[in-house]
Short mmCIF file of C-alpha atoms in Angstrom, two decimals:
data_model
loop_
_atom_site.label_atom_id
_atom_site.label_comp_id
_atom_site.label_asym_id
_atom_site.label_seq_id
_atom_site.Cartn_x
_atom_site.Cartn_y
_atom_site.Cartn_z
CA UNK A 1 29.98 18.10 23.72
CA UNK A 2 31.80 20.00 21.24
CA UNK A 3 29.69 18.53 18.33
CA UNK A 4 26.90 20.48 19.18
CA UNK A 5 26.04 23.96 19.03
CA UNK A 6 22.72 25.52 20.39
CA UNK A 7 21.77 29.28 19.55
CA UNK A 8 18.85 30.74 21.05
CA UNK A 9 18.57 33.35 18.58
CA UNK A 10 18.69 31.07 15.36
CA UNK A 11 14.36 31.53 15.14
CA UNK A 12 15.21 26.88 14.50
CA UNK A 13 13.82 24.93 17.09
CA UNK A 14 16.55 23.47 18.70
CA UNK A 15 15.83 19.78 18.34
CA UNK A 16 16.48 20.91 14.85
CA UNK A 17 19.85 22.26 15.59
CA UNK A 18 20.64 19.12 17.50
CA UNK A 19 20.59 17.68 14.04
CA UNK A 20 22.37 19.65 11.64
CA UNK A 21 24.52 19.76 14.18
CA UNK A 22 25.57 15.63 14.42
CA UNK A 23 25.31 16.07 10.54
CA UNK A 24 27.87 18.24 10.62
CA UNK A 25 29.96 16.57 13.00
CA UNK A 26 29.44 13.83 10.65
CA UNK A 27 30.15 15.62 7.17
CA UNK A 28 33.45 17.12 8.99
CA UNK A 29 34.50 13.74 10.14
CA UNK A 30 34.43 14.64 13.67
CA UNK A 31 32.06 11.75 13.96
CA UNK A 32 32.57 8.42 12.29
CA UNK A 33 30.95 5.16 12.08
CA UNK A 34 30.63 3.57 15.50
CA UNK A 35 31.12 6.84 17.35
CA UNK A 36 29.39 7.27 20.40
CA UNK A 37 27.27 10.57 21.08
CA UNK A 38 26.34 12.65 24.02
CA UNK A 39 24.20 10.95 26.78
CA UNK A 40 20.50 12.54 26.52
CA UNK A 41 21.45 14.10 30.15
CA UNK A 42 24.67 15.48 29.19
CA UNK A 43 23.37 17.93 26.37
CA UNK A 44 20.05 18.67 28.82
CA UNK A 45 22.52 19.74 31.33
CA UNK A 46 25.05 21.34 28.71
CA UNK A 47 22.57 23.63 27.44
CA UNK A 48 19.45 24.02 29.86
CA UNK A 49 17.17 21.68 27.27
CA UNK A 50 14.31 19.29 27.77
CA UNK A 51 15.05 15.32 27.58
CA UNK A 52 11.76 15.81 24.95
CA UNK A 53 13.68 18.21 23.15
CA UNK A 54 16.51 15.76 23.27
CA UNK A 55 14.95 13.00 22.31
CA UNK A 56 13.20 14.64 18.98
CA UNK A 57 16.54 15.51 17.74
CA UNK A 58 17.83 12.02 18.57
CA UNK A 59 14.53 9.98 17.40
CA UNK A 60 14.62 12.00 14.01
CA UNK A 61 18.13 10.96 13.07
CA UNK A 62 17.46 7.02 14.41
CA UNK A 63 14.77 7.30 12.41
CA UNK A 64 16.33 8.13 9.37
CA UNK A 65 18.89 5.38 10.02
CA UNK A 66 21.61 8.19 11.21
CA UNK A 67 22.38 6.83 14.39
CA UNK A 68 20.83 3.87 16.56
CA UNK A 69 20.36 3.30 20.66
CA UNK A 70 21.74 0.69 22.63
CA UNK A 71 19.29 0.26 26.11
CA UNK A 72 21.30 1.65 29.10
CA UNK A 73 24.36 2.66 27.13
CA UNK A 74 23.53 5.08 24.77
CA UNK A 75 23.18 6.19 21.11
CA UNK A 76 25.56 5.86 18.22
CA UNK A 77 26.54 6.65 15.11
CA UNK A 78 24.90 3.72 12.39
CA UNK A 79 25.60 5.64 9.09
CA UNK A 80 26.96 8.29 7.83
CA UNK A 81 25.17 9.02 4.94
CA UNK A 82 23.48 11.90 5.97
CA UNK A 83 21.83 13.06 2.78
CA UNK A 84 19.41 10.53 3.20
CA UNK A 85 16.20 13.14 4.75
CA UNK A 86 13.61 10.47 4.66
CA UNK A 87 13.47 6.73 5.26
CA UNK A 88 10.12 5.22 4.45
CA UNK A 89 8.84 1.79 5.84
CA UNK A 90 6.58 0.53 2.59
CA UNK A 91 4.97 -3.16 3.67
CA UNK A 92 2.82 -4.35 0.80
CA UNK A 93 0.52 -7.62 1.14
CA UNK A 94 2.41 -9.60 -2.10
CA UNK A 95 4.45 -8.49 -4.86
CA UNK A 96 1.97 -8.98 -8.07
CA UNK A 97 2.68 -6.46 -11.44
CA UNK A 98 0.06 -4.04 -9.62
CA UNK A 99 2.02 -3.45 -6.76
CA UNK A 100 4.91 -3.23 -9.12
CA UNK A 101 3.33 -0.23 -10.47
CA UNK A 102 2.62 1.30 -7.21
CA UNK A 103 6.05 0.74 -6.50
CA UNK A 104 7.67 1.87 -9.28
CA UNK A 105 5.39 5.04 -9.34
CA UNK A 106 6.20 5.67 -6.06
CA UNK A 107 9.84 6.05 -6.40
CA UNK A 108 9.47 7.95 -9.51
CA UNK A 109 8.13 10.46 -7.54
CA UNK A 110 9.38 10.18 -4.24
CA UNK A 111 12.58 12.65 -5.49
CA UNK A 112 15.98 12.20 -4.23
CA UNK A 113 17.21 11.50 -0.58
CA UNK A 114 15.11 9.02 0.77
CA UNK A 115 15.20 5.39 1.42
CA UNK A 116 12.50 2.81 0.98
CA UNK A 117 12.40 -0.39 2.45
CA UNK A 118 9.64 -2.65 1.41
CA UNK A 119 8.36 -5.51 2.96
CA UNK A 120 5.81 -8.40 2.47
CA UNK A 121 3.44 -9.78 4.88
CA UNK A 122 2.00 -12.42 2.23
CA UNK A 123 -1.52 -12.04 4.34
CA UNK A 124 -0.07 -13.64 7.39
CA UNK A 125 -0.79 -11.96 10.77
CA UNK A 126 2.28 -12.96 12.32
CA UNK A 127 4.58 -12.16 9.85
CA UNK A 128 2.44 -8.32 9.81
CA UNK A 129 2.91 -8.34 13.39
CA UNK A 130 6.88 -8.75 13.33
CA UNK A 131 7.49 -6.48 10.09
CA UNK A 132 5.87 -3.91 12.56
CA UNK A 133 7.24 -4.68 15.73
CA UNK A 134 11.16 -4.55 13.75
CA UNK A 135 10.70 -1.36 11.86
CA UNK A 136 8.47 0.89 15.16
CA UNK A 137 11.34 3.66 15.49
CA UNK A 138 13.11 3.13 12.68
CA UNK A 139 11.48 5.32 9.75
CA UNK A 140 10.25 8.62 9.15
CA UNK A 141 7.04 7.43 7.95
CA UNK A 142 5.82 3.63 7.61
CA UNK A 143 2.91 3.00 4.60
CA UNK A 144 1.20 0.14 5.20
CA UNK A 145 -1.23 -2.28 3.07
CA UNK A 146 -3.51 -4.08 5.95
CA UNK A 147 -5.55 -5.77 3.13
CA UNK A 148 -8.34 -7.78 4.76
CA UNK A 149 -6.31 -8.69 7.88
CA UNK A 150 -8.29 -8.76 11.37
CA UNK A 151 -7.12 -7.79 14.51
CA UNK A 152 -3.84 -5.33 13.28
CA UNK A 153 -5.44 -2.35 14.00
CA UNK A 154 -3.89 -2.04 17.55
CA UNK A 155 -0.72 -3.29 16.13
CA UNK A 156 -0.44 -0.73 13.70
CA UNK A 157 -1.22 2.16 16.39
CA UNK A 158 2.07 1.41 18.18
CA UNK A 159 3.72 3.06 15.21
CA UNK A 160 3.77 7.17 15.35
CA UNK A 161 0.65 8.26 14.59
CA UNK A 162 1.73 11.49 12.28
CA UNK A 163 4.18 9.16 10.40
CA UNK A 164 1.45 6.66 9.16
CA UNK A 165 -0.14 6.32 5.60
CA UNK A 166 -2.27 3.51 4.92
CA UNK A 167 -2.96 2.36 1.39
CA UNK A 168 -5.45 0.54 -1.31
CA UNK A 169 -7.73 -1.09 1.74
CA UNK A 170 -8.85 0.98 4.89
CA UNK A 171 -11.63 0.79 6.98
CA UNK A 172 -13.45 2.66 9.95
CA UNK A 173 -10.91 1.35 12.65
CA UNK A 174 -8.56 3.62 10.66
CA UNK A 175 -9.38 6.74 9.55
CA UNK A 176 -7.87 8.74 11.28
CA UNK A 177 -4.69 7.89 9.34
CA UNK A 178 -4.37 9.48 5.87
CA UNK A 179 -5.02 6.98 3.10
CA UNK A 180 -4.92 6.30 -0.72
CA UNK A 181 -7.56 3.48 -1.61
CA UNK A 182 -9.64 2.12 -3.54
CA UNK A 183 -13.09 1.68 -2.97
CA UNK A 184 -14.25 -1.78 -4.32
CA UNK A 185 -17.23 -1.74 -3.31
CA UNK A 186 -18.26 1.48 -5.35
CA UNK A 187 -16.03 0.64 -8.20
CA UNK A 188 -17.42 -2.90 -8.82
CA UNK A 189 -20.81 -1.22 -8.71
CA UNK A 190 -20.29 1.52 -10.66
CA UNK A 191 -18.48 -0.63 -13.35
CA UNK A 192 -21.27 -3.05 -13.70
CA UNK A 193 -23.18 -0.15 -14.42
CA UNK A 194 -21.42 1.49 -16.88
CA UNK A 195 -21.20 -2.10 -18.87
CA UNK A 196 -25.15 -2.84 -18.18
CA UNK A 197 -26.15 -1.51 -21.73
CA UNK A 198 -24.34 -4.72 -22.64
CA UNK A 199 -24.87 -6.94 -19.33
CA UNK A 200 -28.68 -7.60 -20.93
CA UNK A 201 -27.25 -10.29 -23.54
CA UNK A 202 -26.62 -12.08 -20.62
CA UNK A 203 -28.47 -14.55 -18.45
CA UNK A 204 -26.39 -14.87 -15.45
CA UNK A 205 -23.83 -13.21 -13.15
CA UNK A 206 -20.88 -14.99 -11.68
CA UNK A 207 -18.33 -13.95 -8.98
CA UNK A 208 -15.88 -15.60 -8.81
CA UNK A 209 -14.87 -14.61 -4.83
CA UNK A 210 -12.38 -16.40 -3.29
CA UNK A 211 -12.85 -14.38 -0.19
CA UNK A 212 -9.44 -15.25 1.20
CA UNK A 213 -6.98 -11.89 -0.35
CA UNK A 214 -10.10 -10.01 -2.52
CA UNK A 215 -11.37 -7.14 -1.01
CA UNK A 216 -14.90 -7.97 0.83
CA UNK A 217 -16.35 -4.85 -1.40
CA UNK A 218 -16.09 -6.52 -4.14
CA UNK A 219 -18.73 -8.67 -3.29
CA UNK A 220 -20.86 -6.95 -1.91
CA UNK A 221 -20.78 -4.17 -4.39
CA UNK A 222 -21.74 -7.18 -6.87
CA UNK A 223 -24.85 -8.19 -4.97
CA UNK A 224 -25.99 -4.69 -4.85
CA UNK A 225 -26.02 -4.22 -8.16
CA UNK A 226 -27.51 -7.42 -9.20
CA UNK A 227 -29.92 -7.01 -6.57
CA UNK A 228 -30.96 -3.28 -7.92
CA UNK A 229 -30.81 -4.39 -11.55
CA UNK A 230 -32.96 -7.89 -10.76
CA UNK A 231 -29.63 -9.75 -12.77
CA UNK A 232 -29.51 -13.10 -11.73
CA UNK A 233 -26.57 -13.92 -9.94
CA UNK A 234 -24.12 -16.43 -8.36
CA UNK A 235 -20.99 -16.48 -6.17
CA UNK A 236 -18.51 -19.53 -6.69
CA UNK A 237 -15.14 -19.63 -4.40
CA UNK A 238 -13.25 -21.27 -7.32
CA UNK A 239 -13.33 -22.48 -10.72
CA UNK A 240 -12.32 -25.88 -11.32
CA UNK A 241 -13.41 -28.58 -14.21
CA UNK A 242 -16.35 -26.08 -14.39
CA UNK A 243 -18.96 -26.12 -17.62
CA UNK A 244 -19.21 -23.12 -18.35
CA UNK A 245 -23.36 -22.01 -19.53
CA UNK A 246 -24.13 -20.34 -22.56
CA UNK A 247 -25.24 -16.33 -21.56
CA UNK A 248 -23.01 -16.65 -18.18
CA UNK A 249 -20.75 -13.60 -17.88
CA UNK A 250 -17.86 -14.00 -15.01
CA UNK A 251 -16.67 -11.37 -12.90
CA UNK A 252 -13.03 -12.06 -12.16
CA UNK A 253 -10.70 -11.28 -9.45
CA UNK A 254 -8.09 -13.63 -10.33
CA UNK A 255 -5.85 -14.10 -13.04
CA UNK A 256 -5.42 -17.97 -12.30
CA UNK A 257 -9.27 -18.21 -12.29
CA UNK A 258 -9.74 -16.03 -15.56
CA UNK A 259 -6.55 -18.27 -17.42
CA UNK A 260 -9.37 -21.29 -16.40
CA UNK A 261 -11.83 -19.64 -17.57
CA UNK A 262 -10.04 -18.66 -20.91
CA UNK A 263 -9.26 -22.45 -21.06
CA UNK A 264 -12.44 -24.22 -20.21
CA UNK A 265 -14.45 -22.19 -22.94
CA UNK A 266 -11.77 -23.34 -25.54
CA UNK A 267 -12.54 -27.14 -24.50
CA UNK A 268 -16.49 -25.70 -25.14
CA UNK A 269 -16.02 -24.83 -28.04
CA UNK A 270 -17.36 -21.30 -26.72
CA UNK A 271 -16.53 -17.74 -27.76
CA UNK A 272 -15.64 -15.36 -26.29
CA UNK A 273 -17.71 -12.03 -25.89
CA UNK A 274 -21.04 -14.08 -27.86
CA UNK A 275 -21.80 -17.28 -25.82
CA UNK A 276 -20.03 -15.93 -22.70
CA UNK A 277 -18.69 -12.97 -21.37
CA UNK A 278 -15.62 -11.82 -19.07
CA UNK A 279 -15.04 -8.72 -17.06
CA UNK A 280 -11.35 -8.88 -15.15
CA UNK A 281 -10.64 -7.41 -11.91
CA UNK A 282 -7.19 -5.00 -12.46
CA UNK A 283 -6.22 -4.07 -15.54
CA UNK A 284 -2.57 -5.10 -16.82
CA UNK A 285 -0.89 -5.09 -20.78
CA UNK A 286 -2.04 -8.63 -21.38
CA UNK A 287 -5.56 -8.28 -21.16
CA UNK A 288 -5.15 -5.93 -24.02
CA UNK A 289 -4.74 -8.57 -26.19
CA UNK A 290 -5.23 -11.64 -24.79
CA UNK A 291 -8.37 -13.40 -26.35
CA UNK A 292 -8.95 -10.65 -28.19
CA UNK A 293 -9.03 -8.40 -25.55
CA UNK A 294 -10.06 -9.08 -21.95
CA UNK A 295 -12.81 -5.70 -20.25
CA UNK A 296 -11.44 -4.71 -17.18
CA UNK A 297 -12.69 -2.63 -14.05
CA UNK A 298 -9.42 -1.26 -12.42
CA UNK A 299 -8.02 1.41 -10.37
CA UNK A 300 -4.98 3.37 -11.48
CA UNK A 301 -2.23 1.85 -9.99
CA UNK A 302 0.25 4.81 -11.29
CA UNK A 303 -2.01 7.51 -10.36
CA UNK A 304 -1.94 5.92 -6.62
CA UNK A 305 2.19 5.88 -6.65
CA UNK A 306 2.21 9.28 -7.63
CA UNK A 307 -0.63 10.53 -5.11
CA UNK A 308 1.35 8.18 -2.38
CA UNK A 309 4.37 10.21 -3.11
CA UNK A 310 2.89 13.58 -3.09
CA UNK A 311 1.25 13.09 -0.05
CA UNK A 312 4.64 11.66 2.24
CA UNK A 313 6.48 14.96 0.55
CA UNK A 314 3.53 17.42 1.73
CA UNK A 315 2.42 15.96 5.13
CA UNK A 316 -0.80 15.71 3.71
CA UNK A 317 -3.43 14.43 6.46
CA UNK A 318 -6.57 13.14 3.83
CA UNK A 319 -8.12 10.27 2.82
CA UNK A 320 -7.93 9.91 -0.60
CA UNK A 321 -10.30 7.55 -3.04
CA UNK A 322 -8.38 6.67 -6.20
CA UNK A 323 -10.64 6.29 -8.98
CA UNK A 324 -11.33 3.47 -10.96
CA UNK A 325 -12.53 2.65 -14.69
CA UNK A 326 -14.38 0.69 -16.74
CA UNK A 327 -12.27 -0.97 -19.53
CA UNK A 328 -14.74 -1.84 -22.52
CA UNK A 329 -13.19 -5.02 -24.70
CA UNK A 330 -14.58 -8.04 -26.43
CA UNK A 331 -14.97 -9.87 -24.10
CA UNK A 332 -18.15 -8.14 -23.43
#
C-alpha cells in the first residue's frame, strides 16, 4: 500500500491522487510492467474511500492503457508509458483521401501525449459491433463514424456517454452526443443553388446514387432542389456503358463513377462543360486539373479534423455543422 498516498487537504479529488500515486510509483520504478496493484477493497479500507472513488481512478488508468484488469484477480500494470494522457479510439468507415485529410489534420492539432488507435468498419455492422465491444472501457475518448449503418445506436450507447464524439454523419437518435458533421441535404441543395445560373443551359440533372455508402441526405437535397426550381431530373444507381445525352448534367458522389462518365464522354466525342456537365462531390487536388477542372460540392475536411481535435482537448459538448462550399470549374 506504500505506493498510494491520499491526503485530505490537497484540494485534489482523491481518485486523481490515486492516479498520480500510481504514475509516480511507475516513474520511480516501484511498479514495473506486470506488477499487481493493490486491490480495490484494500485501497478502500486503507483510506476510508468508496469503491466508486477507487474504481474511477483505476478505470482512468485502464482507459489510458497503463493498467489492465483480469476478472476475479485484480489490476496489473500494462504499460509504463505514463506520458500518454489521452488514448483515443477512432473508428472510420473506410480509408480514402477525405478520411486521410481528416486524420492527418486531427493528429496535427491534437497535441502531444496522445495515442490514437484507428479502426475501419467498412460499412459492415458486424465488424462495427466487434470493434466497439473490443474497445469498450479501454479508451478515454471514442470518435465514431456511424455512416448510414442501421441498428447501431444501442451499441454506441454501451460506451461511456461522456467519452463519445460522433463524426461526419449524425441523426436524431444520436443528438445527445457531441458531433462534428456534414449536413449533406443542406450542402447539396445549397451547392446547386449557387450554381443555378449555370444550370439553366442543361436539360436534365442526373444524380448517380448507388445508395449503399452515400448519405441519404444527398438524394433528399437533390430531389428538393429539382422540385423547387423545376429542373427535369433523374436518379440512377450506377453508370455502366450509359450513353450521355447532350444537355445532361451529372452530379457524382463516387470518383469511380466520375472516371466512367469522363471516359464515356471521350468515346462519344462530347465536350465537358458545353455538351454536358459534371458536378463532383468532395474536393481532391486531382479535380483541379482533371478534364480542365471538375466543379465540386465539398466540405472542408482539414477543418473537420481541426475542430474534432479542439472538441477532444476542450471537452466541448456541442454539435457542429462543418461548412460546405461549391467550387466552380470548367466542368460546369
